[in-house]
mmCIF file with all atom_site columns, C-alpha atoms in Angstrom:
data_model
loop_
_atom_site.group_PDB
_atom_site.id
_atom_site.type_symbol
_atom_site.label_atom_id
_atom_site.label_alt_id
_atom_site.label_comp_id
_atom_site.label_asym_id
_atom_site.label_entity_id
_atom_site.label_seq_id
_atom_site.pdbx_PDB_ins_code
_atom_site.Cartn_x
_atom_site.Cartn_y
_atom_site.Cartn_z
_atom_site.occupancy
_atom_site.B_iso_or_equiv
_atom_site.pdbx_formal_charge
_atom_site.auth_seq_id
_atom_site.auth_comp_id
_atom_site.auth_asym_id
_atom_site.auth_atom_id
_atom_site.pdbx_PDB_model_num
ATOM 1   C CA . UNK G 1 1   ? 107.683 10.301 75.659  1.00 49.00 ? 1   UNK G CA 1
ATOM 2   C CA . UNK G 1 2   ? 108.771 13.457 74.160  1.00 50.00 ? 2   UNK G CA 1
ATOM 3   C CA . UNK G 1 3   ? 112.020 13.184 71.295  1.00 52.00 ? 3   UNK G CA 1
ATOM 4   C CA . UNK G 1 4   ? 114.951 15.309 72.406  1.00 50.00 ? 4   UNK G CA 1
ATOM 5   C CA . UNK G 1 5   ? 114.916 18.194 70.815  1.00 49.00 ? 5   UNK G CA 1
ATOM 6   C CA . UNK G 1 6   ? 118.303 18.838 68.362  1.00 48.00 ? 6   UNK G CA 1
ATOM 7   C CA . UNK G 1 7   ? 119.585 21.790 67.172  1.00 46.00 ? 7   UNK G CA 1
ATOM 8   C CA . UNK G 1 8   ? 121.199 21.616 63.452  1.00 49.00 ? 8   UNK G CA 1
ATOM 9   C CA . UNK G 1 9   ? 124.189 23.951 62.792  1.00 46.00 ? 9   UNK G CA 1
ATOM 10  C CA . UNK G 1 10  ? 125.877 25.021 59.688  1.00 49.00 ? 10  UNK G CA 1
ATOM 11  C CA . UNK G 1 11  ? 129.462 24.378 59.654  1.00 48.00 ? 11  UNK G CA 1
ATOM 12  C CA . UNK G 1 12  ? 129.987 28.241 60.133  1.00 48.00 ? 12  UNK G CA 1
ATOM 13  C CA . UNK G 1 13  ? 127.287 28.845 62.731  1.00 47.00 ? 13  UNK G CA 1
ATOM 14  C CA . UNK G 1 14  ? 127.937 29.518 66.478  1.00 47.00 ? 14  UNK G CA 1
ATOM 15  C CA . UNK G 1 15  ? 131.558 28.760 67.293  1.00 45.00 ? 15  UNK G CA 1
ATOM 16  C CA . UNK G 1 16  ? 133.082 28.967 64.239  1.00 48.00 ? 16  UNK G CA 1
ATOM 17  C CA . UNK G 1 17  ? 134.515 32.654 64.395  1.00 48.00 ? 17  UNK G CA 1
ATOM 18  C CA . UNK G 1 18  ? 135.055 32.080 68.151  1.00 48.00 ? 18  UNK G CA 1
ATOM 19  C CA . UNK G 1 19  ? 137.270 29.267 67.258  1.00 48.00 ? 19  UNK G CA 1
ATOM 20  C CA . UNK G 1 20  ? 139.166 31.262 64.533  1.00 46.00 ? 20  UNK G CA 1
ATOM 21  C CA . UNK G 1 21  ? 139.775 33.839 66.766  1.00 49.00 ? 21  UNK G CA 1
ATOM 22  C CA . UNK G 1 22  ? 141.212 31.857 69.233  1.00 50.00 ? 22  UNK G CA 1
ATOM 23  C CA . UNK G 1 23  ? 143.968 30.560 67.190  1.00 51.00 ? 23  UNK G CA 1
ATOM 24  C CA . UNK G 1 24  ? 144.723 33.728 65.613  1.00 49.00 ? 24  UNK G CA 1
ATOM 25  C CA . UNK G 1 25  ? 145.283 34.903 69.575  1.00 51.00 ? 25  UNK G CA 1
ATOM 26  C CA . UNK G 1 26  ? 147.641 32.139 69.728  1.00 49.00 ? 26  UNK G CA 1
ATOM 27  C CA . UNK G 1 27  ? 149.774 32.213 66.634  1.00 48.00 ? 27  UNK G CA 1
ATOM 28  C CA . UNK G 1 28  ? 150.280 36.224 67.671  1.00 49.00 ? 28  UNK G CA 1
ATOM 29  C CA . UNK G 1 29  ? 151.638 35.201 71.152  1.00 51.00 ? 29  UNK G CA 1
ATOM 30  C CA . UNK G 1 30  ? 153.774 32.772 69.665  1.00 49.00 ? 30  UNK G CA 1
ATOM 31  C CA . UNK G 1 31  ? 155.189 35.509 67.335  1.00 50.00 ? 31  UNK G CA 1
ATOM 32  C CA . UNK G 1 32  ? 157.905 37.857 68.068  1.00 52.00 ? 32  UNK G CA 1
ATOM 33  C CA . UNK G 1 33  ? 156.946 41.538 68.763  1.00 54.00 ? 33  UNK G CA 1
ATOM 34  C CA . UNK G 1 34  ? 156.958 43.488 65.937  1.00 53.00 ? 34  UNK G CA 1
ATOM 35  C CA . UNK G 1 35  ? 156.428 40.744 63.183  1.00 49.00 ? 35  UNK G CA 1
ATOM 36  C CA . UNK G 1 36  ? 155.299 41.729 59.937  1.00 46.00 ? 36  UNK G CA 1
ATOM 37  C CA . UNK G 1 37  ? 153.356 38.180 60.093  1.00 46.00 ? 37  UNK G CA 1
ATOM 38  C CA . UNK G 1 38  ? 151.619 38.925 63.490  1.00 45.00 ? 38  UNK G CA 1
ATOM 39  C CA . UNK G 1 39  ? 150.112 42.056 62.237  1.00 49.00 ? 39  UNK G CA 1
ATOM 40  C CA . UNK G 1 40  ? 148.763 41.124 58.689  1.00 48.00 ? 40  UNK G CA 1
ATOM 41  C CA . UNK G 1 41  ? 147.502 37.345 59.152  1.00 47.00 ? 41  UNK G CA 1
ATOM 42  C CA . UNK G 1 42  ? 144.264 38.085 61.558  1.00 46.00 ? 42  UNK G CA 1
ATOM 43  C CA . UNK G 1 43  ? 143.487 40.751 59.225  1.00 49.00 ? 43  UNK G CA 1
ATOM 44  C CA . UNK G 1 44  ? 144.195 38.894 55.584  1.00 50.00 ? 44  UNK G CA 1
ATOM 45  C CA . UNK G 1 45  ? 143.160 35.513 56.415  1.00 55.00 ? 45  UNK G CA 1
ATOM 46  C CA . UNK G 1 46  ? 139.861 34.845 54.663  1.00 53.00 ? 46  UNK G CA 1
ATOM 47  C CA . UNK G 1 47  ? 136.654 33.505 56.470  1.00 55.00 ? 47  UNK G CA 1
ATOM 48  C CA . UNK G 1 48  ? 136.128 30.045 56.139  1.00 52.00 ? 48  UNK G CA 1
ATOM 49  C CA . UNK G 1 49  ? 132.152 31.023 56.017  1.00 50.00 ? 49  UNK G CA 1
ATOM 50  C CA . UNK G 1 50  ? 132.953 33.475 53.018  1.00 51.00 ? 50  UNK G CA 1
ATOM 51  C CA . UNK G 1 51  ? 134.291 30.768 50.345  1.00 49.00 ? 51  UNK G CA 1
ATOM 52  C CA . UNK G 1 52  ? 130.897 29.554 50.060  1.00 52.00 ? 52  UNK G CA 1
ATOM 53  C CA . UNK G 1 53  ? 128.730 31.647 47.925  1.00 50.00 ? 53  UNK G CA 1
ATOM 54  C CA . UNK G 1 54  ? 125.156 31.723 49.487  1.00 51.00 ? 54  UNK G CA 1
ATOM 55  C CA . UNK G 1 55  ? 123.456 33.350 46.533  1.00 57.00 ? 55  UNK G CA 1
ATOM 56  C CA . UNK G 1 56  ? 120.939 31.121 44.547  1.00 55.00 ? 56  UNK G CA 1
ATOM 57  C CA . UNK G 1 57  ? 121.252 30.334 40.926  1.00 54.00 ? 57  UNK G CA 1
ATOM 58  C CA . UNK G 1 58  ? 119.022 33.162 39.064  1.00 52.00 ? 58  UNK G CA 1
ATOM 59  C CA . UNK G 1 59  ? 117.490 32.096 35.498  1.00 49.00 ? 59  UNK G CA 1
ATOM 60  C CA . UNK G 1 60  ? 116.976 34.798 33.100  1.00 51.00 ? 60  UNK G CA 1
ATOM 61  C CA . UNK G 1 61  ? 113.095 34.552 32.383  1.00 51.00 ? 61  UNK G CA 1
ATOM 62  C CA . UNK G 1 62  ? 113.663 36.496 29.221  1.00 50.00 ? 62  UNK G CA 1
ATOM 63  C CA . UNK G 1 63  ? 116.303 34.380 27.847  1.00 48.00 ? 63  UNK G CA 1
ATOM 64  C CA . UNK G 1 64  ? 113.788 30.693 28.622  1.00 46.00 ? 64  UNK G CA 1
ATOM 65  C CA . UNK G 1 65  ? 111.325 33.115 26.963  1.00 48.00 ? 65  UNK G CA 1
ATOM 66  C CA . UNK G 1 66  ? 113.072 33.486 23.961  1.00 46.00 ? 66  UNK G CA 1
ATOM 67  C CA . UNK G 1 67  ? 114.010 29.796 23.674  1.00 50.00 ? 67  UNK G CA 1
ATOM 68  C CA . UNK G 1 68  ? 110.934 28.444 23.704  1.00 47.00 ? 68  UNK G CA 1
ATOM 69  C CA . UNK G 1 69  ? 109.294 30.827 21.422  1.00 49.00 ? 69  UNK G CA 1
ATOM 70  C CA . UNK G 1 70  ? 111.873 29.747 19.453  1.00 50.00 ? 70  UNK G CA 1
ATOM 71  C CA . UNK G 1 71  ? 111.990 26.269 19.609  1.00 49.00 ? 71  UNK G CA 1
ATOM 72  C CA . UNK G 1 72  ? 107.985 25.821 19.052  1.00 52.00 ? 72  UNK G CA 1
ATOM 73  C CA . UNK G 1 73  ? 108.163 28.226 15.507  1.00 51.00 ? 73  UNK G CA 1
ATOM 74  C CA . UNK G 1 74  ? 107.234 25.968 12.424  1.00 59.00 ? 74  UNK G CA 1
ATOM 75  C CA . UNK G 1 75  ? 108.454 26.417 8.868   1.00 63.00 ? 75  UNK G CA 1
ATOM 76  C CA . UNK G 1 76  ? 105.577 28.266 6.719   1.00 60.00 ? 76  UNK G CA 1
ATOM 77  C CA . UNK G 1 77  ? 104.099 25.442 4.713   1.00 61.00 ? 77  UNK G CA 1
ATOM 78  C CA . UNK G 1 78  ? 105.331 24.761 1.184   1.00 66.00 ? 78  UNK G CA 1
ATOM 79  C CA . UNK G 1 79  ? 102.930 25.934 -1.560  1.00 69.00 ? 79  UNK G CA 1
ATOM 80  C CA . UNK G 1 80  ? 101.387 23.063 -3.571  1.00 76.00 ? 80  UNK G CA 1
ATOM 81  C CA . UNK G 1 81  ? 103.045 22.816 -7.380  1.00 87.00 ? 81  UNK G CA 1
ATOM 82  C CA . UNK G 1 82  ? 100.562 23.651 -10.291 1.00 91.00 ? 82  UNK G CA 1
ATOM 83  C CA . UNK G 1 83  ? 99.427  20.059 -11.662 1.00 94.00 ? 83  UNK G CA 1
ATOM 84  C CA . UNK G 1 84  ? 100.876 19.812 -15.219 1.00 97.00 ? 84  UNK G CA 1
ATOM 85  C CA . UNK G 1 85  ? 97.660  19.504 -17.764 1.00 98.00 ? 85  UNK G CA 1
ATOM 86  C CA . UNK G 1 86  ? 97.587  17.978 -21.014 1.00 98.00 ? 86  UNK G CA 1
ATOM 87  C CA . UNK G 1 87  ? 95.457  18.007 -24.254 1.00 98.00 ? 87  UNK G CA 1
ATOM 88  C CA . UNK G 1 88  ? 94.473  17.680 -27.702 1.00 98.00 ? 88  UNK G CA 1
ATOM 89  C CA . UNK G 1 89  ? 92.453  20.292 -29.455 1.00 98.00 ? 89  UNK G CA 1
ATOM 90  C CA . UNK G 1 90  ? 90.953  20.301 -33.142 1.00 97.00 ? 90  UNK G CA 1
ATOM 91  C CA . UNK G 1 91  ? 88.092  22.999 -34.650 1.00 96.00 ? 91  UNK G CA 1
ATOM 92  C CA . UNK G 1 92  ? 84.726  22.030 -33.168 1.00 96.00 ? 92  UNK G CA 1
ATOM 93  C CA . UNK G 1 93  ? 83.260  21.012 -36.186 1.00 93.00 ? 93  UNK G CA 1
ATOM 94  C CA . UNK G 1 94  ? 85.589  18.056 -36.379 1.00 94.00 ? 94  UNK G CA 1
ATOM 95  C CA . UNK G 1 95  ? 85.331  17.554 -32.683 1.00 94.00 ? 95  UNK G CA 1
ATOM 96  C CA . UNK G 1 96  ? 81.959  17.290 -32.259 1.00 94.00 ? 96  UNK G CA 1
ATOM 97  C CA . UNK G 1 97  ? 80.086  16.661 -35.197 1.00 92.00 ? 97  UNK G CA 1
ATOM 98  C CA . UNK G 1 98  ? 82.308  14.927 -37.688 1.00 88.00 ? 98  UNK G CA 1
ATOM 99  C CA . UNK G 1 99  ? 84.263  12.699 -35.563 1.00 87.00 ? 99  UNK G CA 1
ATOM 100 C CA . UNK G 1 100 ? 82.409  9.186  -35.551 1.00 79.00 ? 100 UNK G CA 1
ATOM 101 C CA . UNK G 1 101 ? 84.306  7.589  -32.692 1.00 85.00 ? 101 UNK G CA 1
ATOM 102 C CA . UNK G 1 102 ? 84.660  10.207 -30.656 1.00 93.00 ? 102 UNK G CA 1
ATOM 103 C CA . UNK G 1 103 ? 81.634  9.469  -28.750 1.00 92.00 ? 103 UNK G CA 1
ATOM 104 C CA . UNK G 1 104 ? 82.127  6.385  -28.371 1.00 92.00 ? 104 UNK G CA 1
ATOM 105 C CA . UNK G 1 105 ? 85.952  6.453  -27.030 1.00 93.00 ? 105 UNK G CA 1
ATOM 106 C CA . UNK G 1 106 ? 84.634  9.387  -24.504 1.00 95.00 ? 106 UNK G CA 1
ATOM 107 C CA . UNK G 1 107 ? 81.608  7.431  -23.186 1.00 94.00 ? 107 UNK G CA 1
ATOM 108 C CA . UNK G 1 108 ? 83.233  4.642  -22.677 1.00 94.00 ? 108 UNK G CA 1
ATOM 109 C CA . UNK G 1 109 ? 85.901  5.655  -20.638 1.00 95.00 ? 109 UNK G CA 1
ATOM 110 C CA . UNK G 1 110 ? 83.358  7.588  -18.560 1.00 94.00 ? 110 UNK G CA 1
ATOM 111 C CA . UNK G 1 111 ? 81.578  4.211  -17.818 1.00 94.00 ? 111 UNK G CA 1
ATOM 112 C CA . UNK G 1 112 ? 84.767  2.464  -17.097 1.00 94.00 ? 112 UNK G CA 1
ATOM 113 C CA . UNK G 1 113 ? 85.541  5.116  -14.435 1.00 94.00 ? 113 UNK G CA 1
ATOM 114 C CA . UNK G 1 114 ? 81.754  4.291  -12.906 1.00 93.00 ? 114 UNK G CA 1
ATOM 115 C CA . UNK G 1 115 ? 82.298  0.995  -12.944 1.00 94.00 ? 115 UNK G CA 1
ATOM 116 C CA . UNK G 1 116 ? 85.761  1.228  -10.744 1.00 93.00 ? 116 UNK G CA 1
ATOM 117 C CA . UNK G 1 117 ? 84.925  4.375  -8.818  1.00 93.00 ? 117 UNK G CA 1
ATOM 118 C CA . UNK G 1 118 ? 87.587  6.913  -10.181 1.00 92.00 ? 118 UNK G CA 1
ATOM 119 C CA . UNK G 1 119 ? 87.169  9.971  -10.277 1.00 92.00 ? 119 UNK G CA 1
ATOM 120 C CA . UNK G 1 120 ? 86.500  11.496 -13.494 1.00 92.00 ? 120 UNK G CA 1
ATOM 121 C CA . UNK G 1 121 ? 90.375  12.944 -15.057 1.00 94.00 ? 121 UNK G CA 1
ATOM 122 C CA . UNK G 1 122 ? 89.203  14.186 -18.411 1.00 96.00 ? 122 UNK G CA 1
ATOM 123 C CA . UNK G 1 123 ? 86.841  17.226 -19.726 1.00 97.00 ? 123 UNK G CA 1
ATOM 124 C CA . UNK G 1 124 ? 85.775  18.596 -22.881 1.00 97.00 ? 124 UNK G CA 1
ATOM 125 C CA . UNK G 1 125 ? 86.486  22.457 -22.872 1.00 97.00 ? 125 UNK G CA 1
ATOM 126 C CA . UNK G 1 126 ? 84.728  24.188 -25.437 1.00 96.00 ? 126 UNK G CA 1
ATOM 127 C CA . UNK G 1 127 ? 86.473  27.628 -26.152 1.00 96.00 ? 127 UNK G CA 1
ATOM 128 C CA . UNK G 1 128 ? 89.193  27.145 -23.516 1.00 96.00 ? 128 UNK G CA 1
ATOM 129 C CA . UNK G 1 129 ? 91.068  30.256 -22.436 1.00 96.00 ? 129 UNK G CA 1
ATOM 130 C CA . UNK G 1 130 ? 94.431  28.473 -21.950 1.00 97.00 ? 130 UNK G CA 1
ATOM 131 C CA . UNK G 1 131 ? 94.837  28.408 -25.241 1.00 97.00 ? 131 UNK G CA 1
ATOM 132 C CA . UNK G 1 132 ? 95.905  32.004 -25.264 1.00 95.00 ? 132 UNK G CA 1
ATOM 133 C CA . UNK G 1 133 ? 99.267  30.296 -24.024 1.00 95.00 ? 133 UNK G CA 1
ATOM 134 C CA . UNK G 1 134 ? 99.741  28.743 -27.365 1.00 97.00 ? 134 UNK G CA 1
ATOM 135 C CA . UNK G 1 135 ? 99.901  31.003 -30.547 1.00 95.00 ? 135 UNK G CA 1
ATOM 136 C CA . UNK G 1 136 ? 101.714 28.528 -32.871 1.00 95.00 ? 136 UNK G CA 1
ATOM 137 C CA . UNK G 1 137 ? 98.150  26.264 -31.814 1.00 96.00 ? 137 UNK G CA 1
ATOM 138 C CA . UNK G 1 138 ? 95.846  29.060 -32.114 1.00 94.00 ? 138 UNK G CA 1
ATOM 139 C CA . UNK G 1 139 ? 97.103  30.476 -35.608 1.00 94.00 ? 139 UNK G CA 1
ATOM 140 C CA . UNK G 1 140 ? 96.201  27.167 -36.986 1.00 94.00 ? 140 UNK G CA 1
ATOM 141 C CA . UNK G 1 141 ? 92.863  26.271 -35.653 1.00 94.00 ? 141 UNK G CA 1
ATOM 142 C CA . UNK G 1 142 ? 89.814  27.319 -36.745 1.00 93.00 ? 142 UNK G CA 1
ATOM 143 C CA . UNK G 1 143 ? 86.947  28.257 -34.488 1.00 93.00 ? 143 UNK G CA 1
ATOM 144 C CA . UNK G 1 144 ? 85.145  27.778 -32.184 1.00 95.00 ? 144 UNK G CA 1
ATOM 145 C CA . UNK G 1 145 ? 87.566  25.114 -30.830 1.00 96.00 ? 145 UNK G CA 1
ATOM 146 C CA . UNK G 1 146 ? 87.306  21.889 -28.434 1.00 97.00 ? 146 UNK G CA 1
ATOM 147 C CA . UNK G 1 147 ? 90.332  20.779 -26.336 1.00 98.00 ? 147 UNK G CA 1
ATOM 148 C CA . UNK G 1 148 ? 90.080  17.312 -24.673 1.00 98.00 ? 148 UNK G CA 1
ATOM 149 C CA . UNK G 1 149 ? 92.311  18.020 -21.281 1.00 98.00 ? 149 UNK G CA 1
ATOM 150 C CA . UNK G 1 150 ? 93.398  15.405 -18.830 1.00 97.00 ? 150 UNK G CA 1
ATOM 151 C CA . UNK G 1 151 ? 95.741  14.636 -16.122 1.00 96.00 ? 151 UNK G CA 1
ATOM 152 C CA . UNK G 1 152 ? 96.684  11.756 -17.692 1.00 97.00 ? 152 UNK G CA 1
ATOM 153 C CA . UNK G 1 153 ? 99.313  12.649 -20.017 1.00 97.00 ? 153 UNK G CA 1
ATOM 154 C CA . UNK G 1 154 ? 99.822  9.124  -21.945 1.00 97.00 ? 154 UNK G CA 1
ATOM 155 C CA . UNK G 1 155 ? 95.619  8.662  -22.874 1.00 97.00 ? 155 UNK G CA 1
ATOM 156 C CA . UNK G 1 156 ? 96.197  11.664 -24.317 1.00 97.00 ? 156 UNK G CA 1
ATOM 157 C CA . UNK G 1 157 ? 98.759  10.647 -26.373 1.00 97.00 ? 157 UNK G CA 1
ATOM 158 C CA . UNK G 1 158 ? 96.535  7.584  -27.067 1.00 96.00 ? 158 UNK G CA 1
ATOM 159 C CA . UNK G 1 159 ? 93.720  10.186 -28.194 1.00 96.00 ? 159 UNK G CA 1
ATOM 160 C CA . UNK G 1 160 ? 96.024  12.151 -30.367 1.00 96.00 ? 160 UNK G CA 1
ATOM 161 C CA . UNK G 1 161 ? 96.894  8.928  -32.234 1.00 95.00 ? 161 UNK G CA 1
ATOM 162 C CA . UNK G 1 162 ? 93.526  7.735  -32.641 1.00 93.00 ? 162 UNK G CA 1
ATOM 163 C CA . UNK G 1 163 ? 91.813  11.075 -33.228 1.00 93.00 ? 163 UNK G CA 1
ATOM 164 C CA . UNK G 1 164 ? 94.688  11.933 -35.778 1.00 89.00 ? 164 UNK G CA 1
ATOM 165 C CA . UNK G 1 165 ? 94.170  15.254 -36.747 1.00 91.00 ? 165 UNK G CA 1
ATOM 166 C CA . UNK G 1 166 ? 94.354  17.297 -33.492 1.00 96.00 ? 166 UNK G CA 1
ATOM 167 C CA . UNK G 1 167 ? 97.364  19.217 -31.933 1.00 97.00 ? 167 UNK G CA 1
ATOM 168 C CA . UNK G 1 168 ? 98.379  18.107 -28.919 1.00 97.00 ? 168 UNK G CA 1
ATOM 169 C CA . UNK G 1 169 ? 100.496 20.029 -25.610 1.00 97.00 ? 169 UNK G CA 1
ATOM 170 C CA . UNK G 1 170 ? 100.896 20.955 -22.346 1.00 98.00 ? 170 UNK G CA 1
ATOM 171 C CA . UNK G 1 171 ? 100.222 23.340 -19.672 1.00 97.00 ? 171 UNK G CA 1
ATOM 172 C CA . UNK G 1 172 ? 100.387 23.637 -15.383 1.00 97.00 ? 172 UNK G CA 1
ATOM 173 C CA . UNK G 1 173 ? 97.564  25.556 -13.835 1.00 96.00 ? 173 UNK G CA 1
ATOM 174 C CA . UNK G 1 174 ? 96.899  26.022 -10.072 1.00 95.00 ? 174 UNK G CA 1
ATOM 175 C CA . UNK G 1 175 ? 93.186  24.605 -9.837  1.00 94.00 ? 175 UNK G CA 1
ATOM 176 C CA . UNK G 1 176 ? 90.861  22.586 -11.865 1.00 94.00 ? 176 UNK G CA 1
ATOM 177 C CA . UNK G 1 177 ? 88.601  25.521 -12.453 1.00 94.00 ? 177 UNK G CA 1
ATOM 178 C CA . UNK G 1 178 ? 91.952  28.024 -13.987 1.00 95.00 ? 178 UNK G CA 1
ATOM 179 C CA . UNK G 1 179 ? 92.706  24.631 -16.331 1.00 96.00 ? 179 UNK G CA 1
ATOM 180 C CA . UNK G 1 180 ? 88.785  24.355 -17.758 1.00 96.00 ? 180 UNK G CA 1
ATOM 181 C CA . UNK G 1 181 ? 88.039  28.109 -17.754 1.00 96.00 ? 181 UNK G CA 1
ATOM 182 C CA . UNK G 1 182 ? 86.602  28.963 -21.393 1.00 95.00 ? 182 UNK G CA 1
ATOM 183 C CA . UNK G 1 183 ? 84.870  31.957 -23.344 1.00 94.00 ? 183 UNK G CA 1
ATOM 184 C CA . UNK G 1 184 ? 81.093  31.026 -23.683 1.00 92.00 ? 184 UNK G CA 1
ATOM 185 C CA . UNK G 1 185 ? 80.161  30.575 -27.017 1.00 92.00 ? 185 UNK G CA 1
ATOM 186 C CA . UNK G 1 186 ? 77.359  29.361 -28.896 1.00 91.00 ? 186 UNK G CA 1
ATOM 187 C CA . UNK G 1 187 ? 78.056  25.730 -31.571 1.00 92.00 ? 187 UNK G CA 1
ATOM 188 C CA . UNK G 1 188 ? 75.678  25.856 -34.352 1.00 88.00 ? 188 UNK G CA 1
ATOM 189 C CA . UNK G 1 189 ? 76.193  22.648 -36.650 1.00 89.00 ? 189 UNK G CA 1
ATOM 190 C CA . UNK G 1 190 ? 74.595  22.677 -40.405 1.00 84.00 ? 190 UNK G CA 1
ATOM 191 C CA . UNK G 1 191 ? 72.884  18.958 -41.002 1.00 81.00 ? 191 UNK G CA 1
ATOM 192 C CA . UNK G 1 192 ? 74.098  16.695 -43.715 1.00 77.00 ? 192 UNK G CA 1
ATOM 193 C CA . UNK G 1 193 ? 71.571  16.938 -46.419 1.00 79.00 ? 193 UNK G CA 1
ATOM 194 C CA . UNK G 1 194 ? 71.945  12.980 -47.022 1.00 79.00 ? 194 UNK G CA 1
ATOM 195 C CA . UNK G 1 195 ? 73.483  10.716 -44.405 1.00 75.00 ? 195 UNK G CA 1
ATOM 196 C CA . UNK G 1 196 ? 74.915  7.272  -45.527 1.00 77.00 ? 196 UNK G CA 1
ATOM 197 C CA . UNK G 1 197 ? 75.939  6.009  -42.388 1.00 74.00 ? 197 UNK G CA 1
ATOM 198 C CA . UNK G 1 198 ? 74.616  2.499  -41.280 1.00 75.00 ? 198 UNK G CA 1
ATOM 199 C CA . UNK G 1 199 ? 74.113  4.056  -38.030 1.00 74.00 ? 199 UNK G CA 1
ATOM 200 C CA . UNK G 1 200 ? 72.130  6.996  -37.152 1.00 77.00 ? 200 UNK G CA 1
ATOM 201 C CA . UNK G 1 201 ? 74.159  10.738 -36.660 1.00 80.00 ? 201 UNK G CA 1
ATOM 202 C CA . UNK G 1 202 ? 74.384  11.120 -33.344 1.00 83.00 ? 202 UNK G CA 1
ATOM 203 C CA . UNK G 1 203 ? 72.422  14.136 -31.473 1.00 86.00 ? 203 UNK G CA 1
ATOM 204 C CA . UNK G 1 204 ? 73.516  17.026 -30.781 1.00 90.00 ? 204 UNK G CA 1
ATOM 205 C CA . UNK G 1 205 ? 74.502  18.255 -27.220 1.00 92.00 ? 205 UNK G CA 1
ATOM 206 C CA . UNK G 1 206 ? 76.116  14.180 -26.356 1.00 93.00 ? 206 UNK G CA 1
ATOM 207 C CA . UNK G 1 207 ? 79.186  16.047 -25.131 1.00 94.00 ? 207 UNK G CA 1
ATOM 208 C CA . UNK G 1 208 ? 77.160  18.156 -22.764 1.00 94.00 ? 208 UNK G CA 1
ATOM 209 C CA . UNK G 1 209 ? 78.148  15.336 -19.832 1.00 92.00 ? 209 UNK G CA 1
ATOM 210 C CA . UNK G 1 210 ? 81.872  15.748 -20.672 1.00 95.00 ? 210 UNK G CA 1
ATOM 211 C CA . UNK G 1 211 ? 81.741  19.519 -20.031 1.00 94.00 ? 211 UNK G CA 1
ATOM 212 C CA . UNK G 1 212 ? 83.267  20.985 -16.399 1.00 89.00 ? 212 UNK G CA 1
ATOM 213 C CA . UNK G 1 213 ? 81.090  22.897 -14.561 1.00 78.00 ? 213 UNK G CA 1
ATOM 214 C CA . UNK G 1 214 ? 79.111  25.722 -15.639 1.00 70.00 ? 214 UNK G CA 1
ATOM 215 C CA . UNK G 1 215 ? 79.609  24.972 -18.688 1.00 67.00 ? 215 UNK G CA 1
ATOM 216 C CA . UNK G 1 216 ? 77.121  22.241 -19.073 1.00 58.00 ? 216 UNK G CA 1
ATOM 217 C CA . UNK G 1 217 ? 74.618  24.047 -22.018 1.00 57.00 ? 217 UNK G CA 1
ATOM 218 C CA . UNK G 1 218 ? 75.284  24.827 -25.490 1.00 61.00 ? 218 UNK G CA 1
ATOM 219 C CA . UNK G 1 219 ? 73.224  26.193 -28.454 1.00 58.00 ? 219 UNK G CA 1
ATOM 220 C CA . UNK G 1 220 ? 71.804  24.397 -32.007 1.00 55.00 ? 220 UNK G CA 1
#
């Protein structure tokens, strides 16, 4: 069995302008001769078929374009602030070889570190160049010097106490290797011609394993 076939018009297909046509045939018969009405309505009335814009919607590509790009920009990322340094410095005589606890307060808080897997926070710098930052420090040391540095601004202040006669600051730097940068230099220490001590001088190089790296050698 074959589906009767149907034929879908618009409502101003076909008879549409036949019908419109047919009543503006009318309304002019009805109409005296010589009306001003009779001879401007065929011509002025509008076509019902007209009123209804048949022109798609048109996007501007350009214009989408635009959007998006602008929509999926990102913000530059932020730079990363300096990390603030601090430190206690002293000749390296006093430092290194007259200092009797200093040893002992470094090498223990490297073993405490080992023991709770931090990462190590503090260096001995030996000559550091940062101190070219600090004249009223400078003009008062004697040299060579050794700075202690750490990120941990309160030990330091705990090292300065205990240590006593050290200076003690500040600085920001933008790596690890700017804050430890030093002038190589050469530590000769004379030996005490009598030692008193109940304990035995330590040797010298034991701060070698406090030193940043490539600076891990020094001189007798």
């Amino acid at each position: 069995m074959v589906a009767p076939a149907t034929l879908a018009l618009s409502s101003c297909a076909g008879l549409a302008p036949a019908s419109v046509a047919g009543r503006s045939r009318r309304t002019r018969q009805l109409l005296p001769p010589g009306s001003l009405y009779s001879q401007s309505t065929a011509s002025s009335r509008p076509n019902p078929c007209h009123l209804r814009s048949s022109r798609p919607l048109v996007f501007s590509p350009a214009a989408v374009a635009v959007d998006s790009d602008q929509s999926g920009s990102s913000q530059p990322a932020e730079k990363e602030k300096p990390m603030r340094y601090y430190f206690v410095v002293a000749n390296a005589k006093f430092m290194l070889d007259e200092e009797e606890h200093f040893n002992e307060l470094l090498s223990e808080r490297l073993r405490l570190f080992g023991e709770r897997n931090q990462e190590q926070d503090f260096w001995l710098v030996i000559e550091p160049k940062f101190l070219d930052k600090f004249p009223n420090i400078t003009k008062r040391l004697k040299r060579p010097a050794v700075a202690l540095v750490s990120t941990n601004g309160p030990w330091i202040t705990f090292m300065k106490l205990r240590l006593d006669r050290v200076l003690a600051d500040n600085f920001d730097a933008d790596s690890l290797e700017e804050a430890l940068d030093f002038n190589p230099v050469d530590l000769k220490f004379e030996k005490p011609e009598k030692w008193v001590a109940p304990y035995p001088k330590y040797e010298f190089g034991w701060w070698e394993p406090f030193l940043p790296p490539g600076n891990t050698k020094t001189s007798s």
